[in-house]
Short mmCIF file of C-alpha atoms in Angstrom, two decimals:
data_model
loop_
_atom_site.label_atom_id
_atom_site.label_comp_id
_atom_site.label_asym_id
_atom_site.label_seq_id
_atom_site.Cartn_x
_atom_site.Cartn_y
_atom_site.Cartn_z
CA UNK Y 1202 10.55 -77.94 -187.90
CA UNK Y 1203 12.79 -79.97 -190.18
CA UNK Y 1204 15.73 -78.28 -190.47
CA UNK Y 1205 17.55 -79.21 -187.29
CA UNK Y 1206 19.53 -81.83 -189.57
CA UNK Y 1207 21.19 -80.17 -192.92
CA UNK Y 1208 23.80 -81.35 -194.59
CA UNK Y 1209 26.20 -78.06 -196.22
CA UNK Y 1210 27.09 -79.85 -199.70
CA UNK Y 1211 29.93 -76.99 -200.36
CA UNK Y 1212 31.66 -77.10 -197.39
CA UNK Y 1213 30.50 -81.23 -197.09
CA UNK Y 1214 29.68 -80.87 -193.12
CA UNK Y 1215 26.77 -81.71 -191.39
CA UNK Y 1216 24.91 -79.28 -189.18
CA UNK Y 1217 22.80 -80.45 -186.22
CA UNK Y 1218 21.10 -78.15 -183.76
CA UNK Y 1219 22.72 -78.61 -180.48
CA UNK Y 1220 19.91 -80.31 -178.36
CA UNK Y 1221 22.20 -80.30 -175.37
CA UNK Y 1222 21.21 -76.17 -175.05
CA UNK Y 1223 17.76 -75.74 -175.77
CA UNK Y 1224 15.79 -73.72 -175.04
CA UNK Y 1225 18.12 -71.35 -173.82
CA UNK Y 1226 20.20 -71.32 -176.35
CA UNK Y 1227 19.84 -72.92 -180.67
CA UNK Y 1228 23.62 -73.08 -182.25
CA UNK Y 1229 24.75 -75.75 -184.90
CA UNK Y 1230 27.01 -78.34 -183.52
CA UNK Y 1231 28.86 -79.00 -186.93
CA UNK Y 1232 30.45 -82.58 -187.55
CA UNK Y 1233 33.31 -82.83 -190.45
CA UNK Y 1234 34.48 -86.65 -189.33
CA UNK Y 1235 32.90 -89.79 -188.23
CA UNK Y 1236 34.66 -89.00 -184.92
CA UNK Y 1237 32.69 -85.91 -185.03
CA UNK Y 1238 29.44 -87.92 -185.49
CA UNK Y 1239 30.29 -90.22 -183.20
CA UNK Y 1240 30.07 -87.82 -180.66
CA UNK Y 1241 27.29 -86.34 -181.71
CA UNK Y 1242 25.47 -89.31 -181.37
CA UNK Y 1243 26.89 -90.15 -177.76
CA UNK Y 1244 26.68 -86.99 -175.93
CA UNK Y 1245 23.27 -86.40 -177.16
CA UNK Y 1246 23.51 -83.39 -179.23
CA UNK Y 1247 21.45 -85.85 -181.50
CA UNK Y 1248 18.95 -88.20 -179.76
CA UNK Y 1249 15.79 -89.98 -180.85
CA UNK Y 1250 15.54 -92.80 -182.86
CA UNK Y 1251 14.71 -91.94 -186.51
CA UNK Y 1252 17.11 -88.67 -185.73
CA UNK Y 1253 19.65 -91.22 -185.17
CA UNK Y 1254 19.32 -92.96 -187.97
CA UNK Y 1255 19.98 -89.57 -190.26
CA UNK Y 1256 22.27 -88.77 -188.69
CA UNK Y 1257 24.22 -91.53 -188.79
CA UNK Y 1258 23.39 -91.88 -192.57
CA UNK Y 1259 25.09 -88.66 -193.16
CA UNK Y 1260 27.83 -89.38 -191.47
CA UNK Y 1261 28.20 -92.79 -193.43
CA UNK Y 1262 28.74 -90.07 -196.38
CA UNK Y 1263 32.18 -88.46 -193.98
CA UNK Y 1264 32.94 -91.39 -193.68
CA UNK Y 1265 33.40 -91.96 -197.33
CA UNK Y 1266 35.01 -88.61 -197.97
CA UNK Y 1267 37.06 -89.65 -195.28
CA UNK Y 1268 38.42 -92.62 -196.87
CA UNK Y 1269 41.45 -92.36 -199.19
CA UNK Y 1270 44.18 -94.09 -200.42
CA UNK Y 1271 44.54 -97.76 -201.88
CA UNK Y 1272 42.51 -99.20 -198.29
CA UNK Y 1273 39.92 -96.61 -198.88
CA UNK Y 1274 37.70 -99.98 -198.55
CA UNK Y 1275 39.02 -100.63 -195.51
CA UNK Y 1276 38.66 -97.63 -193.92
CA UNK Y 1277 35.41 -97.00 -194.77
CA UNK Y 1278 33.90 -100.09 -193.44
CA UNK Y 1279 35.46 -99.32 -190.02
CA UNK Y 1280 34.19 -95.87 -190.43
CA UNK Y 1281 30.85 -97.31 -190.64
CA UNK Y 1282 31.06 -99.57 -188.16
CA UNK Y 1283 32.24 -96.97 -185.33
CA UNK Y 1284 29.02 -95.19 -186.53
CA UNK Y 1285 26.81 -98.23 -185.92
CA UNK Y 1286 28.43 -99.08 -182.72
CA UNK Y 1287 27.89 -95.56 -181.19
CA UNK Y 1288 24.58 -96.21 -178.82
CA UNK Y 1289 23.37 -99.63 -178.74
CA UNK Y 1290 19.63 -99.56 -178.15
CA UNK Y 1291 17.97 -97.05 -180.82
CA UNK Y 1292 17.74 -100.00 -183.80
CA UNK Y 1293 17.67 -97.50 -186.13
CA UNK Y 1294 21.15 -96.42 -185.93
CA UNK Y 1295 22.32 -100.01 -187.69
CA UNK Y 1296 19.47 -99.91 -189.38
CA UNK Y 1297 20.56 -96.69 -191.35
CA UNK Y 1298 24.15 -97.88 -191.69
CA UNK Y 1299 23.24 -101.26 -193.12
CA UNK Y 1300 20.79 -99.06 -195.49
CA UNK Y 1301 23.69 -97.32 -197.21
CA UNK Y 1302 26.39 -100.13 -197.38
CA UNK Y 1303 23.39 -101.59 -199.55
CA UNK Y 1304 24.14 -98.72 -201.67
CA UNK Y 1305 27.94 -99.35 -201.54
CA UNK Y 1306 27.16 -102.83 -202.22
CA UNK Y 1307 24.84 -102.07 -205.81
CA UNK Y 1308 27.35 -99.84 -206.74
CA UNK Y 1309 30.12 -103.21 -206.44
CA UNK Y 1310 31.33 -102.59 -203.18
CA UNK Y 1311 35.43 -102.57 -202.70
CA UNK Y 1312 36.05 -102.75 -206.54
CA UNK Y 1313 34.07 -99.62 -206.97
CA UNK Y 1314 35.11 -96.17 -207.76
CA UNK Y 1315 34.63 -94.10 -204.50
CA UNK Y 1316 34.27 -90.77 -205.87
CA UNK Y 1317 30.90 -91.79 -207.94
CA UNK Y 1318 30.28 -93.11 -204.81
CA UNK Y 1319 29.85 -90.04 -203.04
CA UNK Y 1320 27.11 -88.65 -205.31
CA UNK Y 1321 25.11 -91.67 -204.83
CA UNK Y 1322 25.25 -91.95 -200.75
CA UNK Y 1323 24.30 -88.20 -200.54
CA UNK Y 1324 21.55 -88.76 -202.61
CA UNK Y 1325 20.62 -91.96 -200.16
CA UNK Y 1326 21.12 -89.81 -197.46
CA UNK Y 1327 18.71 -87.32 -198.34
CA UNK Y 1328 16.09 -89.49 -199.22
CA UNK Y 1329 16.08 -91.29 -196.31
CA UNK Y 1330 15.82 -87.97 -194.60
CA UNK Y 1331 12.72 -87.07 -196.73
CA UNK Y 1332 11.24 -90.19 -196.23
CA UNK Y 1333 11.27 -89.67 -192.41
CA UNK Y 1334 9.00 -86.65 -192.48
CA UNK Y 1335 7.00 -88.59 -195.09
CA UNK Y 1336 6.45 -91.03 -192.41
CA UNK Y 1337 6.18 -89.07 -189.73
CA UNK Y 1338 3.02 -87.28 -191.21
CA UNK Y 1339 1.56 -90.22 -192.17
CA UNK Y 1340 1.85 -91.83 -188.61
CA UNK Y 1341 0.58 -88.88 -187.56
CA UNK Y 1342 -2.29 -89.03 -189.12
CA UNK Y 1343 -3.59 -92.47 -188.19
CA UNK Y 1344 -2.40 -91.56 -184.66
CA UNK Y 1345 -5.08 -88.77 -184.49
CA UNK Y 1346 -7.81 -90.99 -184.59
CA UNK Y 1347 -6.61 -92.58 -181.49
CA UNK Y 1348 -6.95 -89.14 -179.61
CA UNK Y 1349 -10.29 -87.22 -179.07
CA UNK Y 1350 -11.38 -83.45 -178.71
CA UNK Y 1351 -10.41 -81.94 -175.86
CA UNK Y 1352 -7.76 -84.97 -174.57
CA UNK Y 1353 -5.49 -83.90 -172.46
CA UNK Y 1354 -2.44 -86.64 -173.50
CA UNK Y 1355 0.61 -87.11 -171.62
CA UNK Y 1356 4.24 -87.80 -172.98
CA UNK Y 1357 7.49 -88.66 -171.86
CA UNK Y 1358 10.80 -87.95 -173.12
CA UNK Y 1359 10.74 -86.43 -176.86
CA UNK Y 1360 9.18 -88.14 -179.77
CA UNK Y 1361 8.93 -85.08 -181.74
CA UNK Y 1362 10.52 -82.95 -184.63
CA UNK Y 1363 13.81 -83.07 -183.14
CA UNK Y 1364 13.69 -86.57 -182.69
CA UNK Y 1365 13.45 -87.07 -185.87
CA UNK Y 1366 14.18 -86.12 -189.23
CA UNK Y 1367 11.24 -83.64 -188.81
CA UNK Y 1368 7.13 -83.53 -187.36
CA UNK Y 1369 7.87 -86.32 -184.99
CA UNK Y 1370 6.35 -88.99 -184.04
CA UNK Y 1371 4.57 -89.14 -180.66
CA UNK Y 1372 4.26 -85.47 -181.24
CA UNK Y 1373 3.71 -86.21 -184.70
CA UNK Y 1374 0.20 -87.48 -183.65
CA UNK Y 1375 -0.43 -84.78 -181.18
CA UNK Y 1376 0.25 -82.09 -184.08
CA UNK Y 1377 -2.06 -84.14 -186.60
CA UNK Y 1378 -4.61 -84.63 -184.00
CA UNK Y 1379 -4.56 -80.76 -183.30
CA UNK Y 1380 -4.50 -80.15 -187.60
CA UNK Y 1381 -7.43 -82.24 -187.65
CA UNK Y 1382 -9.40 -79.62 -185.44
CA UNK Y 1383 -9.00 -81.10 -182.49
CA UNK Y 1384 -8.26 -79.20 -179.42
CA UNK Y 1385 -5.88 -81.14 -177.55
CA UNK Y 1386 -3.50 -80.48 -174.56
CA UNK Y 1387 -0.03 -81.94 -173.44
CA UNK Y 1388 1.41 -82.74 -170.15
CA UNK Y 1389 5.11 -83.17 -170.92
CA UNK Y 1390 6.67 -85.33 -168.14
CA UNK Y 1391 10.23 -83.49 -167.28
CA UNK Y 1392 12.09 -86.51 -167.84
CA UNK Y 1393 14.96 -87.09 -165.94
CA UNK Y 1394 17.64 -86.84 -166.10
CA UNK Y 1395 18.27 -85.57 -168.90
CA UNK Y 1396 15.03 -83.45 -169.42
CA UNK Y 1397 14.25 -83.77 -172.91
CA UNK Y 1398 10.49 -83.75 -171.78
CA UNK Y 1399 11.46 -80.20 -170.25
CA UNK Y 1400 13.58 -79.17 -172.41
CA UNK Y 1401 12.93 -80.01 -175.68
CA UNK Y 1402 9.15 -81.37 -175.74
CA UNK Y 1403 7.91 -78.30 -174.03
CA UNK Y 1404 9.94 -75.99 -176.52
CA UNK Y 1405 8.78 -77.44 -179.42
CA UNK Y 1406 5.00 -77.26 -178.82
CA UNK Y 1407 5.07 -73.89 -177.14
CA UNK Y 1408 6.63 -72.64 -180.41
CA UNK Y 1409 3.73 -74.64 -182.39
CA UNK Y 1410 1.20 -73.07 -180.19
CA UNK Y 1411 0.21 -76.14 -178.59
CA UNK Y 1412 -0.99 -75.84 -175.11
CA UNK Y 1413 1.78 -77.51 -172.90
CA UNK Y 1414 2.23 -78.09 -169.31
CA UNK Y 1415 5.68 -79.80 -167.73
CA UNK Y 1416 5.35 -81.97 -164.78
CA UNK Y 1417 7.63 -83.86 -162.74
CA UNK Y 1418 8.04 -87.65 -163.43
CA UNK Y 1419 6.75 -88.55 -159.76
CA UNK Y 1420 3.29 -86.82 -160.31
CA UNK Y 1421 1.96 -89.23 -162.87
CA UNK Y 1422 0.41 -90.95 -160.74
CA UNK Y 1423 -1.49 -88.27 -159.01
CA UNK Y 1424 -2.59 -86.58 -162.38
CA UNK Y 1425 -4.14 -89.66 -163.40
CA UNK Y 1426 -6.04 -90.60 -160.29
CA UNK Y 1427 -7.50 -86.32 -160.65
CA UNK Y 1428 -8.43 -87.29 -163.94
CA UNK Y 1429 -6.61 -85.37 -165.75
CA UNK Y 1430 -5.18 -87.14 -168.04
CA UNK Y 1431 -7.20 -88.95 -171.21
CA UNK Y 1432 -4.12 -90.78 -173.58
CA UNK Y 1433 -0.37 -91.59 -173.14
CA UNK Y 1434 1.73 -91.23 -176.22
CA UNK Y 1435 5.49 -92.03 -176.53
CA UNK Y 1436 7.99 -92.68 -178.69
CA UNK Y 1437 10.20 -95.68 -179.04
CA UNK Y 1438 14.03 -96.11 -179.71
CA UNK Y 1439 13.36 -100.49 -180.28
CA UNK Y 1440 10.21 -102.45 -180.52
CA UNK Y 1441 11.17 -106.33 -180.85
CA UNK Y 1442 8.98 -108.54 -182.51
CA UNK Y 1443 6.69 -109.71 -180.27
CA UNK Y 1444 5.55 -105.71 -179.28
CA UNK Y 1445 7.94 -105.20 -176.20
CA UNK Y 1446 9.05 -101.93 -176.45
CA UNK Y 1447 12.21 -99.86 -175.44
CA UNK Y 1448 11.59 -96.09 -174.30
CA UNK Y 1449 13.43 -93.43 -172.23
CA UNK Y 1450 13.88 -94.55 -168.97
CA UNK Y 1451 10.62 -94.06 -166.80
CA UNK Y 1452 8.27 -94.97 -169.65
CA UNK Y 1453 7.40 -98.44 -167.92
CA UNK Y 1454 6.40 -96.91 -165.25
CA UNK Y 1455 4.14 -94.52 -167.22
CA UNK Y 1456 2.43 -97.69 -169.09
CA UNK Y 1457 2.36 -100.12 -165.53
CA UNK Y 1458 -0.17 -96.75 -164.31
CA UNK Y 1459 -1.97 -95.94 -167.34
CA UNK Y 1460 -2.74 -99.73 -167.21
CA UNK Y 1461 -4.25 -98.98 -163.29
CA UNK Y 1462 -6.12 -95.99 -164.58
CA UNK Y 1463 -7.27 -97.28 -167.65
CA UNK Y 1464 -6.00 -95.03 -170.11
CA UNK Y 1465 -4.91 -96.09 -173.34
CA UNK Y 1466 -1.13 -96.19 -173.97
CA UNK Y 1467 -0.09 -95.31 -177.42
CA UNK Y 1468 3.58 -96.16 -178.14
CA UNK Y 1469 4.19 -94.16 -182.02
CA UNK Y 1470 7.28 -95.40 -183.87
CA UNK Y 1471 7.82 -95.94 -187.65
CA UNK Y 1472 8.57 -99.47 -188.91
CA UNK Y 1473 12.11 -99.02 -189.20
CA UNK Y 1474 12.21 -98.97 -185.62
CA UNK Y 1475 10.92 -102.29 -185.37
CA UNK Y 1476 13.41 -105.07 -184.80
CA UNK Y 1477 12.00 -108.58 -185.97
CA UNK Y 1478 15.65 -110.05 -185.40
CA UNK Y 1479 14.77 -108.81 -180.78
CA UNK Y 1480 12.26 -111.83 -180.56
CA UNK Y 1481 11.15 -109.93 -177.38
CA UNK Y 1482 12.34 -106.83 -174.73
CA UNK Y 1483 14.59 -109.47 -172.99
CA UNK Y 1484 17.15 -108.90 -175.94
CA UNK Y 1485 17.08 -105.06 -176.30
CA UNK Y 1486 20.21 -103.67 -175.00
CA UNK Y 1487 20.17 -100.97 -172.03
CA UNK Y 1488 22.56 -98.32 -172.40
CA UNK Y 1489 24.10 -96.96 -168.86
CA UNK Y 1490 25.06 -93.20 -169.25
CA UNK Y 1491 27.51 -91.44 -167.32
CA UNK Y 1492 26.94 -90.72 -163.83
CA UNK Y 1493 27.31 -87.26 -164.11
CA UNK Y 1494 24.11 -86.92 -165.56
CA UNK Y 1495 22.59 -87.79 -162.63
CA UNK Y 1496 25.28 -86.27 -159.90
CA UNK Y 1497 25.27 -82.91 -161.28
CA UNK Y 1498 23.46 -80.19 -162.59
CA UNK Y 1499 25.81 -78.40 -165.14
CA UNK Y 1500 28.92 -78.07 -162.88
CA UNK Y 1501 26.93 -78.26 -159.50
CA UNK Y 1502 27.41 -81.74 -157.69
CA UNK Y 1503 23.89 -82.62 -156.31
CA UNK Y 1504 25.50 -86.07 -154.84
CA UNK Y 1505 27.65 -87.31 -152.64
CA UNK Y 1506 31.30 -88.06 -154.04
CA UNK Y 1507 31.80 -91.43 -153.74
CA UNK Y 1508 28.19 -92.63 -154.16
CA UNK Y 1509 27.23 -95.13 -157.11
CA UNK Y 1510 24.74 -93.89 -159.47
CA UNK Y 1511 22.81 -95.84 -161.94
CA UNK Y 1512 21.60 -93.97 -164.99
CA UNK Y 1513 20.21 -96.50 -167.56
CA UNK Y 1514 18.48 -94.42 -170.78
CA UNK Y 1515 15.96 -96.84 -171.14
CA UNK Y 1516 13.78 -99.23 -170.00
CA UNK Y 1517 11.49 -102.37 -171.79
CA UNK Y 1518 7.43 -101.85 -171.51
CA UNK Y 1519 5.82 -105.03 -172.27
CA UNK Y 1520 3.21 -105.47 -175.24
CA UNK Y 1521 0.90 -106.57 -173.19
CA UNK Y 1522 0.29 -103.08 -171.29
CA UNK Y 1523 0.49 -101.26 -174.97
CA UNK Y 1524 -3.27 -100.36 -176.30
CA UNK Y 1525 -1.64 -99.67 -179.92
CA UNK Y 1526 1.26 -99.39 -181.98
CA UNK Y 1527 0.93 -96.14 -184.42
CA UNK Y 1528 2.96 -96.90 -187.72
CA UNK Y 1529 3.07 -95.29 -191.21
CA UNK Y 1530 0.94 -98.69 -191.86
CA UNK Y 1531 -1.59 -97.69 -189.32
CA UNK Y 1532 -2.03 -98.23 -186.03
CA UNK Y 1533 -1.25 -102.22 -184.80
CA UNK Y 1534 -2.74 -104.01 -182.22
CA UNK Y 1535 -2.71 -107.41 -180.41
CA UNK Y 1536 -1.46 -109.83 -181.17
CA UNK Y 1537 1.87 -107.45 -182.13
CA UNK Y 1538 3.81 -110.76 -183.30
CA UNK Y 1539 1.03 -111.03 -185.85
CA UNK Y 1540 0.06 -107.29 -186.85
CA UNK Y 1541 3.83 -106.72 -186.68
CA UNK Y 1542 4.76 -109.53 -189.46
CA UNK Y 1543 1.91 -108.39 -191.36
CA UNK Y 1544 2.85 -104.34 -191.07
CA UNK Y 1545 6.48 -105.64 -192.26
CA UNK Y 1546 5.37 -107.67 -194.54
CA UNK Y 1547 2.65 -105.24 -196.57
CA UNK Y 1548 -0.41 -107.42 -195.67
CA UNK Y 1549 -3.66 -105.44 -195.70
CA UNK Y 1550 -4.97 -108.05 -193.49
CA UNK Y 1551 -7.19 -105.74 -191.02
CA UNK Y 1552 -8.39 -106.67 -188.00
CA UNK Y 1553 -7.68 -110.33 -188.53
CA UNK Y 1554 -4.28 -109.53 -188.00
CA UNK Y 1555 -5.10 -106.78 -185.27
CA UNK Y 1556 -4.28 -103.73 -188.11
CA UNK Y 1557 -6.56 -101.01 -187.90
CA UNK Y 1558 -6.49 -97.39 -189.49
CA UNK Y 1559 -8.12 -96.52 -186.44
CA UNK Y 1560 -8.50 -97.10 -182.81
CA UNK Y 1561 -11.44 -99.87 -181.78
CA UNK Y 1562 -13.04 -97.77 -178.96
CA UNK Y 1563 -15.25 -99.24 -177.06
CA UNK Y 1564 -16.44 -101.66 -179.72
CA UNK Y 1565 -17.58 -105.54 -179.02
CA UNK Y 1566 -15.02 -106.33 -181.61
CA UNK Y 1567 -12.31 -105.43 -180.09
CA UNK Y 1568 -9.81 -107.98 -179.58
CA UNK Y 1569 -9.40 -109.89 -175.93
CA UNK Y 1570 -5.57 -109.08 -176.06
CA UNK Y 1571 -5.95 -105.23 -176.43
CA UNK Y 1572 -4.93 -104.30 -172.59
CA UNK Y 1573 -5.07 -100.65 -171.67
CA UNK Y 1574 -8.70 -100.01 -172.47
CA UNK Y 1575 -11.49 -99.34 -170.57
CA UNK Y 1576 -15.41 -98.44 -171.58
CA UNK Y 1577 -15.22 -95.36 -170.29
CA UNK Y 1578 -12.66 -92.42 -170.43
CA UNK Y 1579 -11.24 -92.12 -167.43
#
């Protein structure tokens, strides 16, 4: 599905599919300001990196229409900046806002004409969309060569379609995998507590037809130890530059007992999501969400009043317990400070440089740094 972001040129708003009611309910949340996309953005009727990042170049195109008058300069740049500022940890949020005052900027910045303006940062907008899906399928496809027939591969959060600008990405590799012939199963961890594994995961590969199962965060360990589980693949919303990678909260966890088990852990993120200016996960930023998230369910209080709740959306795996990184480039391995520069950089320096368009099972080759593998499936 890619249509859960479209931008109405007519009426110039921009329609997102409210991910705060699925699946019981799919209605447009429709944004016609920054202020608008701002809260899009912050109360999560938009999540997921790359989804994030259109979004927020869309609403870099409000926030042009928005600005009038002799400071129409002005305005706009603070219009931008309250877009870029909304969540701090997906990188691709600045990274899409810094993409399209680089078109501002070609076209001559403050002594330009705003109204050609417009034409050209729809136009930016909508590639960058298309170039998302683009990505995502191609990610995909070196992805599925990391999975085999009949894998059963477990995910948390959602790193799918509506995550990003369509396909997805940890999904993404699940739904090339399964286009390649494979059959392939999903455990979708629930998630809390926001349940986007329930929620939104589970809805989108029941509709594809893809054999799902939810399961609650605390039995990871237990389906590993039975076996049952052959692959972890997740998203990311920031991977610094050394491989340290931010997820949804709970993901570390995931990766400290796929490391026990030894089963490979996949993280699946495009490029743009890498952030070589993070030297490592010490410098990602953690949002804190409201406590209310985690004190009720809709309007039922499952907490105590009066009792302090800490609901950070993410947490930092280290590279080292990450078997692969699955780009658009191909899948990157150890040492990520070197693959990553050379991914960034468009060096088709292979293995040297721990790039691969494939996973290195159970070769002698493989490289000493590549943690999360054992010689056997477990």
């Amino acid at each position: 599905m890619d249509d859960h972001i479209r931008f109405d040129h007519q009426s110039f708003e921009l329609h997102l599919l409210d991910q705060r009611l699925l699946p019981a309910q799919e209605a447009d949340f429709v944004c016609r300001t920054v202020e608008d996309v701002v809260y899009a953005l912050q109360a999560m009727v938009v999540r997921g990196a790359p989804a994030i990042g259109v979004t927020a170049a869309w609403g870099c195109v409000l926030a042009l229409r928005e600005a009038q008058g002799p400071d129409w300069a002005a305005r706009f740049e603070q219009g931008m900046e309250r877009i870029a500022a909304a969540r701090p940890t997906a990188v691709n949020l600045r990274w899409a806002v810094e993409r399209m005052r680089g078109v501002w900027l070609a076209a001559g910045g403050e002594t330009g004409d705003p109204a050609p303006l417009l034409t050209a940062f729809a136009h930016a907008a909508q590639t960058m969309q298309d170039e998302d899906v683009a990505i995502c399928k191609t990610l995909g496809r070196h992805g599925a060569a990391c999975i085999e027939d009949g894998d059963c591969v477990l995910t948390h959060c959602n790193a799918g379609a509506l995550a990003t600008a369509g396909y997805g990405t940890a999904l993404g590799v699940i739904r090339a995998a399964v286009e390649a012939g494979k059959k392939i199963s999903v455990i979708a961890d629930e998630t809390r507590p926001f349940l986007q594994g329930a929620r939104l995961t589970a809805w989108e590969l029941e509709r594809d037809g893809i054999p799902v199962t939810v399961a609650c965060d605390n039995a990871c360990a237990l389906l590993m130890s039975r076996g049952q589980v052959q692959c972890v693949v997740v998203g990311a919303d920031r991977i610094a530059a050394n491989g340290d990678t931010a997820n949804k909260i709970g993901t570390y966890g995931v990766a400290l007992l796929a490391r026990h088990f030894h089963i490979p852990f996949y993280v699946a993120a495009p490029l743009s999501t890498i952030d070589p200016a993070t030297p490592d996960g010490a410098g990602i930023p953690i949002e804190e969400r409201p406590a209310l998230e985690v004190t009720h369910m809709g309007e039922t209080r499952l907490c105590p009043e009066n009792v302090p709740v800490l609901n950070f959306a993410f947490d930092v795996t280290p590279a080292e317990y990450i078997s692969g990184i699955i780009t658009e480039k191909g899948v990157l391995y150890p040492p990520y400070g070197l693959s990553i520069w050379a991914a960034r950089n468009d060096l088709s320096t292979g293995r040297s440089a721990g790039i691969s368009a494939g996973p290195l099972r159970d070769s002698g080759d493989a490289p000493d740094a590549e943690p999360g593998r054992s010689q056997e499936r477990a």
